Coordinates of C-alpha atoms and ligand atoms in Angstrom, one line a residue:
X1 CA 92.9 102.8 82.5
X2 CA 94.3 106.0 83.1
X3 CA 94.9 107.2 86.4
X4 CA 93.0 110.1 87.4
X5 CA 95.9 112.1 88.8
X6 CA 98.3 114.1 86.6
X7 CA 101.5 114.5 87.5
X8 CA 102.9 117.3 86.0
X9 CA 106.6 117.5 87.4
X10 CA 109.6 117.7 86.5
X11 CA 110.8 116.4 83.4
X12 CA 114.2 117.5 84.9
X13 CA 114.9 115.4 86.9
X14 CA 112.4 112.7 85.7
X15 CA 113.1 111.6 82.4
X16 CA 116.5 109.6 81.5
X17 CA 118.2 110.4 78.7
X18 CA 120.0 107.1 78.2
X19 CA 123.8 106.8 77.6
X20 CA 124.4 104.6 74.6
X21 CA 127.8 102.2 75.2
X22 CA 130.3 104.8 74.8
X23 CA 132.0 102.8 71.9
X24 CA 129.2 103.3 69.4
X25 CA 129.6 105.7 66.9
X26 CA 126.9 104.7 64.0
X27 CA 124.2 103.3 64.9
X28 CA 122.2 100.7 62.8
X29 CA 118.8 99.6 62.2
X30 CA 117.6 95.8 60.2
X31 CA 113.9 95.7 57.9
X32 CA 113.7 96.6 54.2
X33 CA 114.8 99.7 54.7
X34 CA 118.5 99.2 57.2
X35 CA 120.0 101.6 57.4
X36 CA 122.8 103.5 59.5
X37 CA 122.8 106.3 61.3
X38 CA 125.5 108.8 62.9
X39 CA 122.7 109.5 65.9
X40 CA 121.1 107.8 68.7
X41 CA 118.8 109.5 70.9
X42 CA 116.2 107.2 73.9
X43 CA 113.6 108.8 76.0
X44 CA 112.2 106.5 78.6
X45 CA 109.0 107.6 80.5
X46 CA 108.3 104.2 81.8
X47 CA 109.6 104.2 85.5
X48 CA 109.3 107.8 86.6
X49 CA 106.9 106.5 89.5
X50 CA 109.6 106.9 92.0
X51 CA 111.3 109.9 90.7
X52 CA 107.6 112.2 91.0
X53 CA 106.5 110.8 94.4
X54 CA 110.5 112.1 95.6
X55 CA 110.0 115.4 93.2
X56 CA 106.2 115.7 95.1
X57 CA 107.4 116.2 98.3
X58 CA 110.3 118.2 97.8
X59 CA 108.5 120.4 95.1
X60 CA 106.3 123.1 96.0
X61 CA 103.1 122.2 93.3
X62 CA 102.4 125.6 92.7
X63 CA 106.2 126.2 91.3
X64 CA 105.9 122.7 89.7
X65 CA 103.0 123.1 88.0
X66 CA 101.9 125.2 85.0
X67 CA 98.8 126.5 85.3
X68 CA 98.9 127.8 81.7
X69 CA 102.1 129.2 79.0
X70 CA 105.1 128.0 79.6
X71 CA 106.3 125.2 82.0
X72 CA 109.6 125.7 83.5
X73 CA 109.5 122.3 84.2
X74 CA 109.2 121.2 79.9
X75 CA 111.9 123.7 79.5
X76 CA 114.7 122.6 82.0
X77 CA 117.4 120.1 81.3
X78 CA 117.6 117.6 79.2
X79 CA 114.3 117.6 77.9
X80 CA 114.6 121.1 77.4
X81 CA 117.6 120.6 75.7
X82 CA 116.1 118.4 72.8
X83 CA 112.7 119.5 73.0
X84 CA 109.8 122.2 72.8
X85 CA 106.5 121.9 74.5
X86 CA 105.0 124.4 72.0
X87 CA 102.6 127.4 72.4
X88 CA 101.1 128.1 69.7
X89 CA 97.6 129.7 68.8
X90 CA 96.6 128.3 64.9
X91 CA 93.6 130.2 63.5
X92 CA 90.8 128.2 61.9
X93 CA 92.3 127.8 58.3
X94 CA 88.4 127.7 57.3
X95 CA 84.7 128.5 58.2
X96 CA 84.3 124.7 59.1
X97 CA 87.1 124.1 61.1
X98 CA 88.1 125.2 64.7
X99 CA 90.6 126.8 66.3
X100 CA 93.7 125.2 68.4
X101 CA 95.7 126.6 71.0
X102 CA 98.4 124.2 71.6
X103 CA 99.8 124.6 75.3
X104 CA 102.8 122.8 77.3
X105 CA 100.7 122.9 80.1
X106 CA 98.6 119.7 78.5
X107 CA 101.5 117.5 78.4
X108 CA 102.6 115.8 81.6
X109 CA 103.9 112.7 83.1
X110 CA 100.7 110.6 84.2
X111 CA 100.7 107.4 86.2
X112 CA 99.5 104.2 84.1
X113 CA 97.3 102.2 86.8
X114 CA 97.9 98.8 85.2
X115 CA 99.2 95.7 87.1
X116 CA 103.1 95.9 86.2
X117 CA 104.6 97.9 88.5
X118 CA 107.8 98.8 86.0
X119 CA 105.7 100.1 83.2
X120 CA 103.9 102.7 86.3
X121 CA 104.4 106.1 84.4
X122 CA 104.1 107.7 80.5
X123 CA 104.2 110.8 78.4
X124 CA 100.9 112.1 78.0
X125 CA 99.6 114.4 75.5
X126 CA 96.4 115.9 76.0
X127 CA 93.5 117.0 74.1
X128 CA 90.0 119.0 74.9
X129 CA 87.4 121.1 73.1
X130 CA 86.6 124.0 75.6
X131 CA 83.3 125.7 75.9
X132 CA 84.3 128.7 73.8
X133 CA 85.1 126.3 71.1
X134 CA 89.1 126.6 70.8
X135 CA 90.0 123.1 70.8
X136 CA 93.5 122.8 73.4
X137 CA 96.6 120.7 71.8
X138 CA 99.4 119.2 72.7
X139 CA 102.7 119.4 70.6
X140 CA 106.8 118.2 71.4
X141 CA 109.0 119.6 68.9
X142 CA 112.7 118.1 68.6
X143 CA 115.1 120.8 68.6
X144 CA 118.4 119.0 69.2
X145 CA 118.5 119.0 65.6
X146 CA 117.0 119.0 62.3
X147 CA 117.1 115.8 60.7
X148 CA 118.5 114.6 56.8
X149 CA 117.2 110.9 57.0
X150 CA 115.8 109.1 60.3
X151 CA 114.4 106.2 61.7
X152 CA 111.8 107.2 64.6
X153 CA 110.1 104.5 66.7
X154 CA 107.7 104.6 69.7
X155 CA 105.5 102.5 72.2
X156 CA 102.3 104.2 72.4
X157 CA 98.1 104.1 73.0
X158 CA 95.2 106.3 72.8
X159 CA 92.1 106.9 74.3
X160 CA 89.3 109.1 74.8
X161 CA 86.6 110.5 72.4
X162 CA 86.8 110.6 69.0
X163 CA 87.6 113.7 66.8
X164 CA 91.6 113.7 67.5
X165 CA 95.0 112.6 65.6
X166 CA 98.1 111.7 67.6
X167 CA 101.4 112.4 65.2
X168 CA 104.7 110.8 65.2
X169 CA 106.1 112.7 62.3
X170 CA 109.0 114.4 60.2
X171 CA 108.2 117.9 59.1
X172 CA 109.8 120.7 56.9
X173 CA 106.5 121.9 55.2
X174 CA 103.1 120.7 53.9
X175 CA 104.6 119.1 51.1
X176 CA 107.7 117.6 52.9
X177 CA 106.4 115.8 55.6
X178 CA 106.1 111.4 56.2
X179 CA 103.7 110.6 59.1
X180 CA 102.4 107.9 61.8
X181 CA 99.0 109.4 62.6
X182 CA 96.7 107.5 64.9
X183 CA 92.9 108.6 64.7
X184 CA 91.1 108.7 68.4
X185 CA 88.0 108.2 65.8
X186 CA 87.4 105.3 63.9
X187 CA 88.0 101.7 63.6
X188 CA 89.4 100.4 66.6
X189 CA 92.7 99.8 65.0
X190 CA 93.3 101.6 62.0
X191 CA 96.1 104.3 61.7
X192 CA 97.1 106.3 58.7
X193 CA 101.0 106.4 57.4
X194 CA 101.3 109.2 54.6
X195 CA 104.0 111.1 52.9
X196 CA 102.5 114.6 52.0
X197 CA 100.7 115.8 49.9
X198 CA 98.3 113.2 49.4
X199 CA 95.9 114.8 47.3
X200 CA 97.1 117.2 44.1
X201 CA 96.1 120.5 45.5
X202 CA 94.6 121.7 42.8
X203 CA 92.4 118.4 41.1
X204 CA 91.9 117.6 45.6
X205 CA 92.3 113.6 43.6
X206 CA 94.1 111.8 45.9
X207 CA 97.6 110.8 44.5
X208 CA 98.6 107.1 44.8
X209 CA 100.7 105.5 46.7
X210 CA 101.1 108.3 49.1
X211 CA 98.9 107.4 52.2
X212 CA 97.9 104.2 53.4
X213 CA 95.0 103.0 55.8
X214 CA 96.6 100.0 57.8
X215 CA 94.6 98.0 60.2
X216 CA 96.5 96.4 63.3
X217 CA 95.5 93.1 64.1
X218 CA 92.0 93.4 66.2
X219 CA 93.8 92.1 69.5
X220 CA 96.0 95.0 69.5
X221 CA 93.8 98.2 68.7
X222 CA 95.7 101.5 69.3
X223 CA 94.1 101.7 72.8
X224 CA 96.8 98.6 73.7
X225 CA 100.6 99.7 73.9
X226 CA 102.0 99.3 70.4
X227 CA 105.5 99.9 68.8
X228 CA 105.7 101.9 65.7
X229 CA 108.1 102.7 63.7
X230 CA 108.5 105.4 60.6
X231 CA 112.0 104.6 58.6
X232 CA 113.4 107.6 56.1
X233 CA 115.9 107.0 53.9
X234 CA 116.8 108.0 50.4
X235 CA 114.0 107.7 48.1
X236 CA 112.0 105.4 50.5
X237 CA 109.5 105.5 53.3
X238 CA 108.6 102.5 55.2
X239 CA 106.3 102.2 58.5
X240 CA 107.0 99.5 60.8
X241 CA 104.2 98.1 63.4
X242 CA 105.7 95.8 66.4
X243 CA 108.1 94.4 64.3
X244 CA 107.0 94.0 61.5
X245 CA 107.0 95.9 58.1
X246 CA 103.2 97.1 57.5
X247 CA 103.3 99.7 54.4
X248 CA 106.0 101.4 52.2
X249 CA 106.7 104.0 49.1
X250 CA 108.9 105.5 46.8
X251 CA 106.0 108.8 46.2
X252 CA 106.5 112.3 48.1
X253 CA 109.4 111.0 50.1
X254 CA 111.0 113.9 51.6
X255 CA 114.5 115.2 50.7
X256 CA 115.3 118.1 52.7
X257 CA 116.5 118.6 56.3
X258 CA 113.0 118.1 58.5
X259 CA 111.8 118.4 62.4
X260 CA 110.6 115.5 63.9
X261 CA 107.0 116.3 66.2
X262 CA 104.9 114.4 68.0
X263 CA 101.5 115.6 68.8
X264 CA 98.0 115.2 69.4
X265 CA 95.7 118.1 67.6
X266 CA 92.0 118.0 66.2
X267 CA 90.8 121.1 63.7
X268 CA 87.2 119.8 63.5
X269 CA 87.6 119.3 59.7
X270 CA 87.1 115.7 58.2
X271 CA 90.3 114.3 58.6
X272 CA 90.5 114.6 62.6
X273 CA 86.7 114.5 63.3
X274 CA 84.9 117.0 65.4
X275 CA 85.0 117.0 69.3
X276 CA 82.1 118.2 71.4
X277 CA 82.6 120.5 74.0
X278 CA 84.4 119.2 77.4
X279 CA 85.4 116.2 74.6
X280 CA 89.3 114.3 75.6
X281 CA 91.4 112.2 74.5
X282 CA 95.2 111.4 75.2
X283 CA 98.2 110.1 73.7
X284 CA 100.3 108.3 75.9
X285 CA 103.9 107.1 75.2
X286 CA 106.1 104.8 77.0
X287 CA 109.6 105.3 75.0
X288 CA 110.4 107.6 71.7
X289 CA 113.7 106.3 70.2
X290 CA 115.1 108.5 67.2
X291 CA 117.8 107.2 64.9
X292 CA 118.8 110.2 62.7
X293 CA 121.9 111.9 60.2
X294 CA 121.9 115.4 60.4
X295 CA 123.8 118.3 58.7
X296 CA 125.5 119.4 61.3
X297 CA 127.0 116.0 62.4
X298 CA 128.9 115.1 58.8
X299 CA 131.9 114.9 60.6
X300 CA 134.0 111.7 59.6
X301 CA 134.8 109.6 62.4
X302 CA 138.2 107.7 62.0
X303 CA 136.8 104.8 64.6
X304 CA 134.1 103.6 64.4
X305 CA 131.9 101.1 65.6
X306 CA 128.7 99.9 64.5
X307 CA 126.0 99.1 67.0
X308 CA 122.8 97.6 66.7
X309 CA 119.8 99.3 68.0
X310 CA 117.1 96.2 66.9
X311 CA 117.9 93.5 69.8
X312 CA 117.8 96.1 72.5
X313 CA 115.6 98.5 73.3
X314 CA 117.6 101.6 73.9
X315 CA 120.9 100.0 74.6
X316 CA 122.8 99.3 70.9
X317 CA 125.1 96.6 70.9
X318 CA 128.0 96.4 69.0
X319 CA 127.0 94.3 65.5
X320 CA 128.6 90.7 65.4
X321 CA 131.3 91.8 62.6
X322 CA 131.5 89.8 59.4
X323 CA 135.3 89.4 59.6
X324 CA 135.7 87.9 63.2
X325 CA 137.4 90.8 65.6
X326 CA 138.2 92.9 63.1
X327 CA 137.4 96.2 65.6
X328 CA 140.4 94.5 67.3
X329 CA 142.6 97.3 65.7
X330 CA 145.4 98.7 68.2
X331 CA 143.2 102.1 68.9
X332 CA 140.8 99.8 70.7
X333 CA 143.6 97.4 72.4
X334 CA 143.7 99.0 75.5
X335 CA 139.9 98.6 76.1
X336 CA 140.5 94.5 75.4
X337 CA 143.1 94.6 78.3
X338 CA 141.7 92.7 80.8
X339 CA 138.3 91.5 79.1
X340 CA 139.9 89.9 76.3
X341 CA 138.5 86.6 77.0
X342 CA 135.1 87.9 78.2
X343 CA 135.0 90.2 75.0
X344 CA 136.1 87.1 72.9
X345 CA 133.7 85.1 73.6
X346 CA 130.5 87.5 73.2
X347 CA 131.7 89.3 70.2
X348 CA 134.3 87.4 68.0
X349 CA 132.2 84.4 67.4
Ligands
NAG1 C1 114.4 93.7 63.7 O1 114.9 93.0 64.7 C2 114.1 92.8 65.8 C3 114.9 92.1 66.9 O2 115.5 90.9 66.4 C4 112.9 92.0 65.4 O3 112.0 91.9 66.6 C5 112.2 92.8 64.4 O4 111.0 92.0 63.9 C6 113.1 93.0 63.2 N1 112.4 93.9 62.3 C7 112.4 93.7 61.0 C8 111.6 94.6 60.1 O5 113.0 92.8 60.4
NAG2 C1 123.8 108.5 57.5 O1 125.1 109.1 57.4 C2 126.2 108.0 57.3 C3 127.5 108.7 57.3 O2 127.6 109.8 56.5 C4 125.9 107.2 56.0 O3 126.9 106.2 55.9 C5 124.5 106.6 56.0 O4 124.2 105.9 54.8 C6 123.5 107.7 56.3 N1 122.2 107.1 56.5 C7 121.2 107.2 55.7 C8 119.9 106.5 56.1 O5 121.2 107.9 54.7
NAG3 C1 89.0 130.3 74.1 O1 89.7 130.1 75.3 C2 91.1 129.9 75.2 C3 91.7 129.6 76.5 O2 91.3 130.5 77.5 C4 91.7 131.1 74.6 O3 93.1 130.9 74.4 C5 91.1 131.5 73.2 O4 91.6 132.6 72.7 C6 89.6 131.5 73.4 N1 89.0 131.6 72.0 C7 88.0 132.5 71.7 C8 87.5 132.5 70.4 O5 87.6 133.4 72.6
NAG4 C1 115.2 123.4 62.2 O1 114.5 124.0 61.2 C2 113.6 125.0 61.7 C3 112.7 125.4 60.5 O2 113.4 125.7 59.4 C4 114.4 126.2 62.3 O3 113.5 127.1 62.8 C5 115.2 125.6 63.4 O4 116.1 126.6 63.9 C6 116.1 124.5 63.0 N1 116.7 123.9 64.1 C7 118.0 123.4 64.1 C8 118.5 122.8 65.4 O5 118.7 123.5 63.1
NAG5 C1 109.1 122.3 51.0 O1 110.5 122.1 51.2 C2 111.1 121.6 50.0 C3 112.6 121.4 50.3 O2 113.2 122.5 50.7 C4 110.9 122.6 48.8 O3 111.5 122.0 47.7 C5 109.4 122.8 48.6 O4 109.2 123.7 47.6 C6 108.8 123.3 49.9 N1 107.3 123.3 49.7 C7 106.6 124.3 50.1 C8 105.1 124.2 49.9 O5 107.1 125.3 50.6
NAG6 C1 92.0 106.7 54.7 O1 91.1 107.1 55.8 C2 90.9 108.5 55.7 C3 90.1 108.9 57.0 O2 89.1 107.9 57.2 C4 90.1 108.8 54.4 O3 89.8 110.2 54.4 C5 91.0 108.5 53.3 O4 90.3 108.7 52.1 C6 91.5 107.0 53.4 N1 92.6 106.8 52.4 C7 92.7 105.7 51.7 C8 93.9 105.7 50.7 O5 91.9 104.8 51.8
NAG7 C1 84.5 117.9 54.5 O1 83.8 117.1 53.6 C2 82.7 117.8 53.0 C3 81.9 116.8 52.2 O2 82.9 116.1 51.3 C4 83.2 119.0 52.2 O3 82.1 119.7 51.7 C5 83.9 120.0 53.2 O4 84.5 121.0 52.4 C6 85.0 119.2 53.9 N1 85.6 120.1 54.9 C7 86.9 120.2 55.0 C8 87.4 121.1 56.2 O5 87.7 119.7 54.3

C-alpha cells in the first residue's frame, strides 16, 4: 500500500498553501450545523511527486533529512508558518502505561503507490514502539492561530498494527477538547468522535452523550481514504463522515479559544491499545482544510463576500445570493468591467 521509501523533504517548497479567490472574505460551510467563518486555510499533499523528485536532486539528503530533533525542513515556510512538528517527551502518567517521545523527524511526505498517478504523495504520521519501550509519536500543532469556533475536515487512512490513535482535534485542555480519533486497533471501521471529559473524573461513569462509537460502512474501513469532518460551533458539536452527518451533541462542547492538532500517539493504556516492540502504524492524509473565527481576526469587514467551501474542494465559490446580483454594489463595479456578461450568467441566476 504504502511505498517503502520515505521522503522526507521539504515541506518548503512542497506543500501549497492554496489561494482562495481573492474576493472571499467569510467563508461558509452547509450540514446541520452551517455556519460561517472569517477563515479559510487548505493544505494539499496530494501531488508533491514532482516537487520531491526536483527537491531530491537538488537537495543534499543529509541537509534534507532529520535524523532526529528538529527538521529544518517542518520548520521553513509556509508550513512553518502555520505549523509545529512537536518534540515533546510525555512521561508515563501511570505504572501501566508507556512513555512517548513525539519527534518531527516521524512525519514526512511518503509516496502512495496506488494506480492514480494525481493522488501520488501524502502527509504521513508515524508511529513505533522501540526496544527500550518509549513508544515514538507523531504530532502537527496549528500555530497560525488559536481558534473560537471551527470547522476542520480531512481525507485520510490508517494502517499498521494495532495499539495506536490518529487525532484530528481542537484542544485547550483535558476538559475542553472535541475529537476525530481513529483506532489502528479494532473493528475495521470504527472511529470514536468525543467532546471531553467523557467520564466524571471522580465516579470514572461515563457521562452521556459525550463520545460516540460510529461505524463507517464496511466498504470503506479507515484503511480506505475517507473524508471527515469535525464542525464547532456555539453550543454544538457535530462530526461529518464523506458527506454525510454521522453523530452530534450539545454535552461538553467547548467554549474557549482552542489549538487544532493532528496526531498519531499510543500510551499503552486501554484506550489506544498496546504496541509490541518494532510495532507501526501510520496516518496518512491527503488534504486538511480548516474553516475557523479567531480572536485576533474580529475585525469588521465593510465588503464582503460569502463563499462557499462545500462544492469545491479547496477553492470557495462565491454563494448564489438570495437577492440576484446584489454584490453588484459600486465597490465591486470595476471588477464587473469586462466580465459582466460572463459574471452574469454564472452568478446572478
Ligand atoms: C455539503 O455539500 C456537499 C456538496 O454539495 C455535499 O457533498 C455534502 O453531502 C453536503 N453535506 C451536508 C452535511 O449536507
Ligand atoms: C464567525 O464570526 C463571524 C463574524 O464575526 C460570525 O458572523 C459567525 O457567526 C461566526 N461563526 C461561528 C461558527 O460562530
Ligand atoms: C528510549 O529511546 C528514546 C530514543 O532514543 C529516548 O528518547 C528515550 O529517552 C529512551 N527511554 C528510556 C526509558 O531510556
Ligand atoms: C494558542 O494557545 C496556546 C496555549 O494557550 C499558546 O501557547 C499559544 O501561544 C497560542 N497561540 C496563538 C497563535 O495565539
Ligand atoms: C479548560 O479551559 C476552560 C476554558 O478556559 C476552563 O473553564 C476550564 O476550567 C479548564 N479546565 C481545566 C481542567 O483546566
Ligand atoms: C467506545 O469504544 C471505546 C474503545 O473501544 C470504549 O472504551 C468505550 O467504552 C466505547 N464507548 C461507547 C460510548 O460505547
Ligand atoms: C485498564 O483497564 C483495567 C481493567 O478495567 C484497569 O484495571 C486499568 O486500571 C486500566 N488502565 C488504564 C491505564 O486505564
Amino acid at each position: 500500500m504504502h511505498a517503502s521509501a520515505k521522503l522526507l523533504f521539504a515541506f518548503t517548497v512542497l506543500f501549497s498553501v492554496s489561494k482562495v479567490a481573492a474576493e472571499c472574505t467569510r467563508f461558509s460551510t452547509n450540514g446541520s450545523t452551517a455556519a460561517t467563518y472569517q477563515f479559510h486555510r487548505f493544505y494539499d499533499f496530494r501531488n508533491l511527486h514532482e516537487s520531491l523528485s526536483r527537491i531530491a536532486t537538488s537537495t543534499s539528503l543529509n541537509d534534507a533529512i532529520p535524523n532526529s530533533a528538529s527538521s529544518k525542513i517542518i520548520s521553513a515556510a509556509p508550513w512553518g508558518s502555520g505549523w509545529n512538528a512537536r518534540k515533546w517527551f510525555r512521561p508515563a502518567p501511570r505504572k501501566d502505561t508507556v512513555d512517548m517521545q513525539y519527534t518531527p523527524s516521524s512525519i514526512s511526505i511518503s509516496e502512495v503507490s496506488e494506480p492514480s498517478q494525481e493522488d501520488s504523495t501524502c502527509l504521513s504520521l508515524h508511529t513505533t514502539r522501540l526496544p527500550n519501550g518509549t513508544q515514538l509519536a507523531s504530532e502537527l500543532q496549528f500555530t497560525e492561530y488559536n481558534v473560537t469556533y471551527a470547522s476542520i475536515r480531512m481525507s485520510a487512512r490508517i494502517h499498521g498494527v494495532s495499539g495506536a490513535i490518529a487525532g484530528f482535534f481542537t484542544y485547550r485542555n483535558d476538559t475542553a477538547e472535541s475529537d476525530i480519533e481513529l483506532p489502528t486497533g479494532g473493528a475495521a471501521n470504527s472511529v470514536h468522535f468525543s467532546n471531553q471529559p467523557t467520564t466524571n473524573p471522580s465516579t470514572d461513569a461515563p457521562i452521556q452523550g459525550s463520545t460516540f462509537n460510529v461505524s463507517l460502512s464496511a466498504d470503506q474501513p479507515t484503511s480506505t481514504w475517507n473524508n471527515y469532518r469535525l464542525d464547532w460551533v456555539k453550543g454544538r458539536s457535530a462530526w461529518y463522515v464523506n458527506g454525510v452527518q454521522s453523530a452530534d451533541t450539545e454535552v461538553n462542547v467547548p467554549d474557549a479559544e482552542s489549538m487544532i492538532i493532528l496526531n498519531l500517539w499510543s500510551n499503552g493504556g486501554n484506550f489506544s491499545g498496546r504496541m509490541d516492540t518494532g510495532g507501526e502504524a501510520w496516518f496518512d492524509i491527503q488534504w486538511v482544510e480548516l474553516l475557523f473565527n479567531a480572536t485576533a481576526g474580529s475585525e469588521v469587514q465593510y465588503d464582503e463576500t460569502a463563499c462557499s467551501v462545500e462544492s469545491s474542494l479547496g477553492s470557495p465559490v462565491p454563494n448564489a445570493s438570495p437577492a440576484p446580483c446584489w454584490w453588484l454594489s459600486a465597490s465591486r463595479f470595476w471588477w464587473m468591467i469586462g466580465m459582466a456578461s460572463v459574471a452574469s450568467l454564472t452568478v446572478c441566476v
